[in-house]
Short mmCIF file of C-alpha atoms in Angstrom, two decimals:
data_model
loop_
_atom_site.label_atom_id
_atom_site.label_comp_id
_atom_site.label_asym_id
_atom_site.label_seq_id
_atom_site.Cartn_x
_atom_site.Cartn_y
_atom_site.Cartn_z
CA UNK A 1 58.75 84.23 -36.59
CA UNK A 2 60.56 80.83 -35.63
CA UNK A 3 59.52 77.31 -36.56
CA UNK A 4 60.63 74.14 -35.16
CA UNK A 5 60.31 70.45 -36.73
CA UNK A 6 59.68 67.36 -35.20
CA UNK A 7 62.28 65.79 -37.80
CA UNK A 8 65.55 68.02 -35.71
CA UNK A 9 66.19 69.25 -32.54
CA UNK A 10 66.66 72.67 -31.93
CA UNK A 11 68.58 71.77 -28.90
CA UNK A 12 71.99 69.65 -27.94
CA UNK A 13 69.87 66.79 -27.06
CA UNK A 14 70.63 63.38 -28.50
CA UNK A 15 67.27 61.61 -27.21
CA UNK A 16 64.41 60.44 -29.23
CA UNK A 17 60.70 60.45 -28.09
CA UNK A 18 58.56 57.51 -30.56
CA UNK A 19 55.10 57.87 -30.09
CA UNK A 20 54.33 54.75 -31.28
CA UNK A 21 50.61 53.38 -32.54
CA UNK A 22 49.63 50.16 -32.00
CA UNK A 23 46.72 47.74 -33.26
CA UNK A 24 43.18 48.78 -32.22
CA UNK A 25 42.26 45.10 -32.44
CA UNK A 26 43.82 42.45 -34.61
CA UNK A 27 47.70 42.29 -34.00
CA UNK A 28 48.46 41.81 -37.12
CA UNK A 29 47.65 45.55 -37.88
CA UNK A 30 50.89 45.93 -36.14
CA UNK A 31 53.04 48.40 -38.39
CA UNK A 32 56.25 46.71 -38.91
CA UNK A 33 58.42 49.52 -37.68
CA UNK A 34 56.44 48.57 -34.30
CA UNK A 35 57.80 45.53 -33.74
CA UNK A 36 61.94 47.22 -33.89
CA UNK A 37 61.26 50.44 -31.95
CA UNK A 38 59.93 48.20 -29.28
CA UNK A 39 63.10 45.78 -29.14
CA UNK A 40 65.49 48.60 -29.29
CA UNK A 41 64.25 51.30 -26.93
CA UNK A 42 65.99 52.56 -23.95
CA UNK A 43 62.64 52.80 -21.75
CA UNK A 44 59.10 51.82 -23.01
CA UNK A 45 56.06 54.22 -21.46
CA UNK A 46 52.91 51.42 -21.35
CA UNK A 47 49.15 52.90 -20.63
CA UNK A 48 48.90 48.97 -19.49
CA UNK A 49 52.14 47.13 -19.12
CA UNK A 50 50.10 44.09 -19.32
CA UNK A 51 48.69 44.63 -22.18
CA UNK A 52 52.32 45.56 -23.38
CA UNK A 53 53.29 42.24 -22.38
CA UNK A 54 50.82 40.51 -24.86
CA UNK A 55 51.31 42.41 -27.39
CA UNK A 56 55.20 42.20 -27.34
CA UNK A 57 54.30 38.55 -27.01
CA UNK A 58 52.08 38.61 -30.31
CA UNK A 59 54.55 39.50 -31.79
CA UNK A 60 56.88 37.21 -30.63
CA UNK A 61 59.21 39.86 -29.99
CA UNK A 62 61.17 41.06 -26.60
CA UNK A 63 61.77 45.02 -24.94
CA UNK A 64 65.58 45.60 -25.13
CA UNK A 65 64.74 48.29 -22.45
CA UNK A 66 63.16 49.50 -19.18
CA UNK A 67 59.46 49.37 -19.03
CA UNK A 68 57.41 51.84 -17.12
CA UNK A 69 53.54 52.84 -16.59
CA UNK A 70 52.31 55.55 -17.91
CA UNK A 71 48.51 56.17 -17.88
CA UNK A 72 46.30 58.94 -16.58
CA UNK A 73 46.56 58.58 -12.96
CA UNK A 74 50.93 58.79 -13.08
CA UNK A 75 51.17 61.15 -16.09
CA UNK A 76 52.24 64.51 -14.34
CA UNK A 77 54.42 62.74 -11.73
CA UNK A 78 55.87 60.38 -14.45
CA UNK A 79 56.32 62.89 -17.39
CA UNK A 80 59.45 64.99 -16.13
CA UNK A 81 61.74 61.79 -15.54
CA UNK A 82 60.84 60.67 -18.57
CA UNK A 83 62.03 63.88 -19.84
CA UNK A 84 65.29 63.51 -18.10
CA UNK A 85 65.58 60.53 -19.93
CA UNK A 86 65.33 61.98 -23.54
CA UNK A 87 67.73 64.95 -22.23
CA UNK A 88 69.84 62.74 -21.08
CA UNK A 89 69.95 60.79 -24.39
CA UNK A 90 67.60 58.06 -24.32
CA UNK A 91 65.21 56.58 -26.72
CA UNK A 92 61.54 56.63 -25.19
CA UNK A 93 58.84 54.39 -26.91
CA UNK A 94 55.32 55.34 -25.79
CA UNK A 95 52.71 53.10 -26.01
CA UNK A 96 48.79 53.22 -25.00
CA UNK A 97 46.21 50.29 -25.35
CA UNK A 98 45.42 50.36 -28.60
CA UNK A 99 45.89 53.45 -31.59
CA UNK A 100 48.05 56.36 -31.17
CA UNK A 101 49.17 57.81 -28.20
CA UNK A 102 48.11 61.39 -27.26
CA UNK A 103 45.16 61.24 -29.11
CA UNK A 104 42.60 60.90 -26.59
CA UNK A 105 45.04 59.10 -24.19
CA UNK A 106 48.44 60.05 -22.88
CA UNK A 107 51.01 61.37 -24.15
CA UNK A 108 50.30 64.65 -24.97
CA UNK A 109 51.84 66.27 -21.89
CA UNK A 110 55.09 64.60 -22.96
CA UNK A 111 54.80 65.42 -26.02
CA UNK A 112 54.59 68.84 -25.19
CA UNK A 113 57.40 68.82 -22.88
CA UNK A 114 59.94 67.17 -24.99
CA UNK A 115 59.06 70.05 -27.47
CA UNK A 116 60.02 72.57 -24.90
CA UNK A 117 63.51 70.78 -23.55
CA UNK A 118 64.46 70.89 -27.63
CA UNK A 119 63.72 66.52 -27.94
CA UNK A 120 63.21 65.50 -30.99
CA UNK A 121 59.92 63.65 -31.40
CA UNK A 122 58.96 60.60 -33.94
CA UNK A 123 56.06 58.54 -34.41
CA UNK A 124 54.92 55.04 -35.85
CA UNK A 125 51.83 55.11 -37.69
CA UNK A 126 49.51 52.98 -36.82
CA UNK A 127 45.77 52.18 -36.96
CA UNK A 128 43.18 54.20 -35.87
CA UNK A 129 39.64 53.56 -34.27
CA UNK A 130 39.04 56.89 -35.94
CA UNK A 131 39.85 56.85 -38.87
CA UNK A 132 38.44 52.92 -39.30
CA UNK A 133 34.97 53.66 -37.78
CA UNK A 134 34.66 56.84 -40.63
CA UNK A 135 35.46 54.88 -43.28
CA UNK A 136 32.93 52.26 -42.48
CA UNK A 137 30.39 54.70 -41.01
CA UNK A 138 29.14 55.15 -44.72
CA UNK A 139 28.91 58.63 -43.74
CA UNK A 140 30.57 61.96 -45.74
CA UNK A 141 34.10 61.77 -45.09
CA UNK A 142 35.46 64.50 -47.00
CA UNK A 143 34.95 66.78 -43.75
CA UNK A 144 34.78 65.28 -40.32
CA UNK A 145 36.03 66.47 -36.42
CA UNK A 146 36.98 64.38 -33.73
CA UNK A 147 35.34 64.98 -30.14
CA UNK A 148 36.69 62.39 -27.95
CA UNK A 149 34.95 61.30 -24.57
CA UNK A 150 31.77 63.03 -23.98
CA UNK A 151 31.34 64.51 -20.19
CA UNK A 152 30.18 62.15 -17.87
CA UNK A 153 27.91 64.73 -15.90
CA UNK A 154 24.26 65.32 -18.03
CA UNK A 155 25.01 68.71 -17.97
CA UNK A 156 28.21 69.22 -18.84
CA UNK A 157 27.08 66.85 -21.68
CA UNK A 158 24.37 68.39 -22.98
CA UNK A 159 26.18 71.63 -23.38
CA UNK A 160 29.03 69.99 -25.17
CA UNK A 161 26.12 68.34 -27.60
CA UNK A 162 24.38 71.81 -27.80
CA UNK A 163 27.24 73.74 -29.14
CA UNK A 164 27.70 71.07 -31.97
CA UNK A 165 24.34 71.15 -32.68
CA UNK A 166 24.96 73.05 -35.61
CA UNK A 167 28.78 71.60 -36.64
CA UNK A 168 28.37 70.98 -40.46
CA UNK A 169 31.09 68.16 -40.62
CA UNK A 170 31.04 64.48 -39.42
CA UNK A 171 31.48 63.81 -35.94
CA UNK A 172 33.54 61.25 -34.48
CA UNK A 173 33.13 60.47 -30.48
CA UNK A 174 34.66 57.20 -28.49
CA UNK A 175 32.38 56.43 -25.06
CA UNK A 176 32.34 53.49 -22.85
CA UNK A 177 29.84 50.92 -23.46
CA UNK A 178 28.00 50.93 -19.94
CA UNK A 179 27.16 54.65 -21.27
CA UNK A 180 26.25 54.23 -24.50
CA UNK A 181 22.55 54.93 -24.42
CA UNK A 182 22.62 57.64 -22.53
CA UNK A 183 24.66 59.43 -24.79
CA UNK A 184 22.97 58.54 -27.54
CA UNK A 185 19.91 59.55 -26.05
CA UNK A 186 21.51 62.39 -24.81
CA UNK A 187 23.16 63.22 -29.41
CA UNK A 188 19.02 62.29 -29.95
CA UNK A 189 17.79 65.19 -27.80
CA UNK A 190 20.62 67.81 -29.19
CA UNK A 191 20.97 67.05 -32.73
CA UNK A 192 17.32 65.50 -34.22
CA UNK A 193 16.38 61.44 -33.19
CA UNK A 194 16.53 61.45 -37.56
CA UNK A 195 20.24 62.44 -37.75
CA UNK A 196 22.34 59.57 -39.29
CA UNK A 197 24.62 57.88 -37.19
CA UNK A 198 26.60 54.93 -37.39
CA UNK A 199 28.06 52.66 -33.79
CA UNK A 200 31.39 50.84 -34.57
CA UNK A 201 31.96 48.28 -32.11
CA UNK A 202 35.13 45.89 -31.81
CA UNK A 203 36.88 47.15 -35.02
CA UNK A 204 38.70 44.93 -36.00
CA UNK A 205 37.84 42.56 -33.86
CA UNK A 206 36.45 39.16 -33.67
CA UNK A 207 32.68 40.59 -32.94
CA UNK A 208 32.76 43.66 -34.96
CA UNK A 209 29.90 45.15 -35.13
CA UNK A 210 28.77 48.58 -37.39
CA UNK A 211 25.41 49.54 -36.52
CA UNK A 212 24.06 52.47 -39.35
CA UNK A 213 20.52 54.34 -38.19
CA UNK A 214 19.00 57.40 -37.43
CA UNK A 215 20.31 58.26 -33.47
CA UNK A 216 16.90 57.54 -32.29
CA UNK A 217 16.90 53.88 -33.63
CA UNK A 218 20.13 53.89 -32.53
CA UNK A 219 19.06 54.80 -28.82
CA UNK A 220 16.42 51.85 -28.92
CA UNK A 221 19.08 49.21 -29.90
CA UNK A 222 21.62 50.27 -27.22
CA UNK A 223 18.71 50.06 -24.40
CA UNK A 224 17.20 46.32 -25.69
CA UNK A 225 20.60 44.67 -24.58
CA UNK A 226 24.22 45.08 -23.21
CA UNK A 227 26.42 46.59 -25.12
CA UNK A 228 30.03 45.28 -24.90
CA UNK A 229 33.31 46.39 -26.15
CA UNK A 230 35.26 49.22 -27.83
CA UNK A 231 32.71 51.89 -29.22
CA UNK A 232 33.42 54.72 -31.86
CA UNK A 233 30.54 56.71 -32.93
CA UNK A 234 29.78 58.80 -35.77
CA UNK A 235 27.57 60.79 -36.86
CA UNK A 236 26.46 62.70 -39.28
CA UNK A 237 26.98 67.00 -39.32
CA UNK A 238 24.07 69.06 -39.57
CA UNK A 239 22.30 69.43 -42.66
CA UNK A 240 22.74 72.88 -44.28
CA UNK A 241 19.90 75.34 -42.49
CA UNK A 242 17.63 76.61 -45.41
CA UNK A 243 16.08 80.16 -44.46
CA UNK A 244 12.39 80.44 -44.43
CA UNK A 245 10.57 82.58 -48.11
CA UNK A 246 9.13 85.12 -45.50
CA UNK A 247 13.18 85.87 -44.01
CA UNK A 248 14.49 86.28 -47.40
CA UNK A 249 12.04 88.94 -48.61
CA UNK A 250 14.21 91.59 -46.97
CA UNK A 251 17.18 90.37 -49.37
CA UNK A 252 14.55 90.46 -52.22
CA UNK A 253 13.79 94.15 -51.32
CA UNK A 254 17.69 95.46 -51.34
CA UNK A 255 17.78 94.34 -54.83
CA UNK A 256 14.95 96.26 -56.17
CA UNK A 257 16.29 99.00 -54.20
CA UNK A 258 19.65 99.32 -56.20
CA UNK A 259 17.26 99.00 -59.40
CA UNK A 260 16.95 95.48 -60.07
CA UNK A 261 13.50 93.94 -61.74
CA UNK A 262 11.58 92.04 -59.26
CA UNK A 263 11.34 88.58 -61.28
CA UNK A 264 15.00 89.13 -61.97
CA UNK A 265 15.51 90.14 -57.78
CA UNK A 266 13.53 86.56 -56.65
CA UNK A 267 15.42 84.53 -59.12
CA UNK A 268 18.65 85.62 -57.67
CA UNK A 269 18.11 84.85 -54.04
CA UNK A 270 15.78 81.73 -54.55
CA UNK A 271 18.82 80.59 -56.79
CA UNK A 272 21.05 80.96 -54.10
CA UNK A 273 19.18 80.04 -51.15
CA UNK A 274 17.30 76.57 -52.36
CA UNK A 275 13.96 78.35 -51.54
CA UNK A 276 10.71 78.46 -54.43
CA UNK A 277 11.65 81.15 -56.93
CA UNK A 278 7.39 81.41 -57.00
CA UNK A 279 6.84 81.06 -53.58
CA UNK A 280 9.89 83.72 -53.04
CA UNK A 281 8.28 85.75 -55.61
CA UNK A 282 4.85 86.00 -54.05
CA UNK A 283 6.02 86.47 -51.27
CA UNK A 284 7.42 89.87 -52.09
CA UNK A 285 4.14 90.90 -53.71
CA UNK A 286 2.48 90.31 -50.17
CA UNK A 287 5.02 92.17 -47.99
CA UNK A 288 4.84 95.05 -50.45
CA UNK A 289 0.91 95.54 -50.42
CA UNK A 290 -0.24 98.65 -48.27
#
């Protein structure tokens, strides 16, 4: 089995690809590498070059090299001369709006292709809406799953809610403010209008903003006024499904058939399952009248 490392290359290349994160609000989250990879790159990939241009300009720095969009609507076309570039020896900086690239905005297919013409590939930490909007959430952090975007279309939206209907960990999704409620309305519907859920806005930011509530209190807030801004929202897995006394009688029975008492058999699975040990108990009595 072979293995590769994005700390070599594997092939006679000499280029470098940077993926390089930058602040999700505030530019003085800048990480200070950011501020050298910029000046010295061969050729910087922007998701905005205007936005590059005020950040470089926050931090009253200059690009030594070439500057070039890349966003969405260019990434295919743009992607294999940018891999020319690393082949041919080049540093490439990437850079999207704000947090790292590739993770729900380009970069990825670069990424991938560098991989596959042996380029080594780096990145620059930097701050992430993610990662800032579950810390402050107040929700369980020691599990979570990031979901991106939901689908714009209702259905194609409700099925993506549906199947994490049941997802035990924290979820974390980003959506566009003029769509706000109607996803929320839309998490309210799949998952319960009671389960927790927290709306970061502007992290970071001047107006940030952390609304905590159930989703249905949530939906009512978004609807009573605009909502402007960069949104992250979490929200809380499912809770852990607890089976009903009547479906775990049949568990109750396998004991006693391999020999085990009955107060002994109830114990056991109430113990395990959360259910009434009593309740369990009588339960058993019932189903095994004639």
């Amino acid at each position: 089995m072979s293995s590769s490392s994005s700390g070599s290359s594997s092939g006679s290349s000499s280029g470098l690809l940077v993926l390089a994160g930058t602040p999700i609000g505030d530019v003085r989250d800048a990480p200070p590498r950011l501020a050298a990879v910029l000046e010295s790159a061969d050729l910087v990939a922007a998701e905005d070059t205007r936005r590059l241009s005020r950040l470089v300009a926050g931090l009253g720095i200059q690009v030594g090299g070439r500057i070039v969009s890349y966003h969405e609507h260019n990434e295919s076309k743009r992607t294999p001369e940018l891999v020319e570039a690393l082949v041919g020896g080049a540093t490439v900086v990437v850079v999207t709006d704000a947090g790292m690239p590739s993770v729900s905005d380009p970069g990825y297919r670069l990424v991938a292709a560098a991989v596959d013409a042996g380029v080594r590939v780096s990145v620059v930490p930097g701050p992430s809406a993610v990662l800032t909007a579950l810390a402050v959430s107040g929700l369980p952090v020691d599990r979570f799953c990031f979901e991106g975007f939901l689908p714009r279309k209702a259905g194609d939206r409700a099925r993506t809610l549906a199947a994490l209907a049941a997802e035990p960990r924290t979820m974390v999704f980003f959506e566009a403010p003029h769509r706000l409620a109607v996803a929320l309305a839309a998490m309210a519907e799949a998952f319960g209008a009671d389960r927790p859920a927290a709306v970061c806005r502007e992290l970071t930011k001047t107006y940030e903003e952390v609304v905590r509530a159930a989703l249905g209190g949530l939906v009512s807030w978004a609807e009573s006024g605009e909502v402007r801004g960069e949104i992250t929202v979490v929200v809380a897995g499912a809770p852990p499904s607890v089976a009903s006394v009547e479906e775990l009688v049949p568990q109750v029975q396998r004991l006693l058939d391999e020999g085990r008492r009955l107060k002994e058999a109830a114990a056991e699975v109430a113990a395990a399952s959360g259910v009434s040990k009593r309740e369990l108990y009588d339960a058993v009595l019932v189903a095994r009248r004639p």
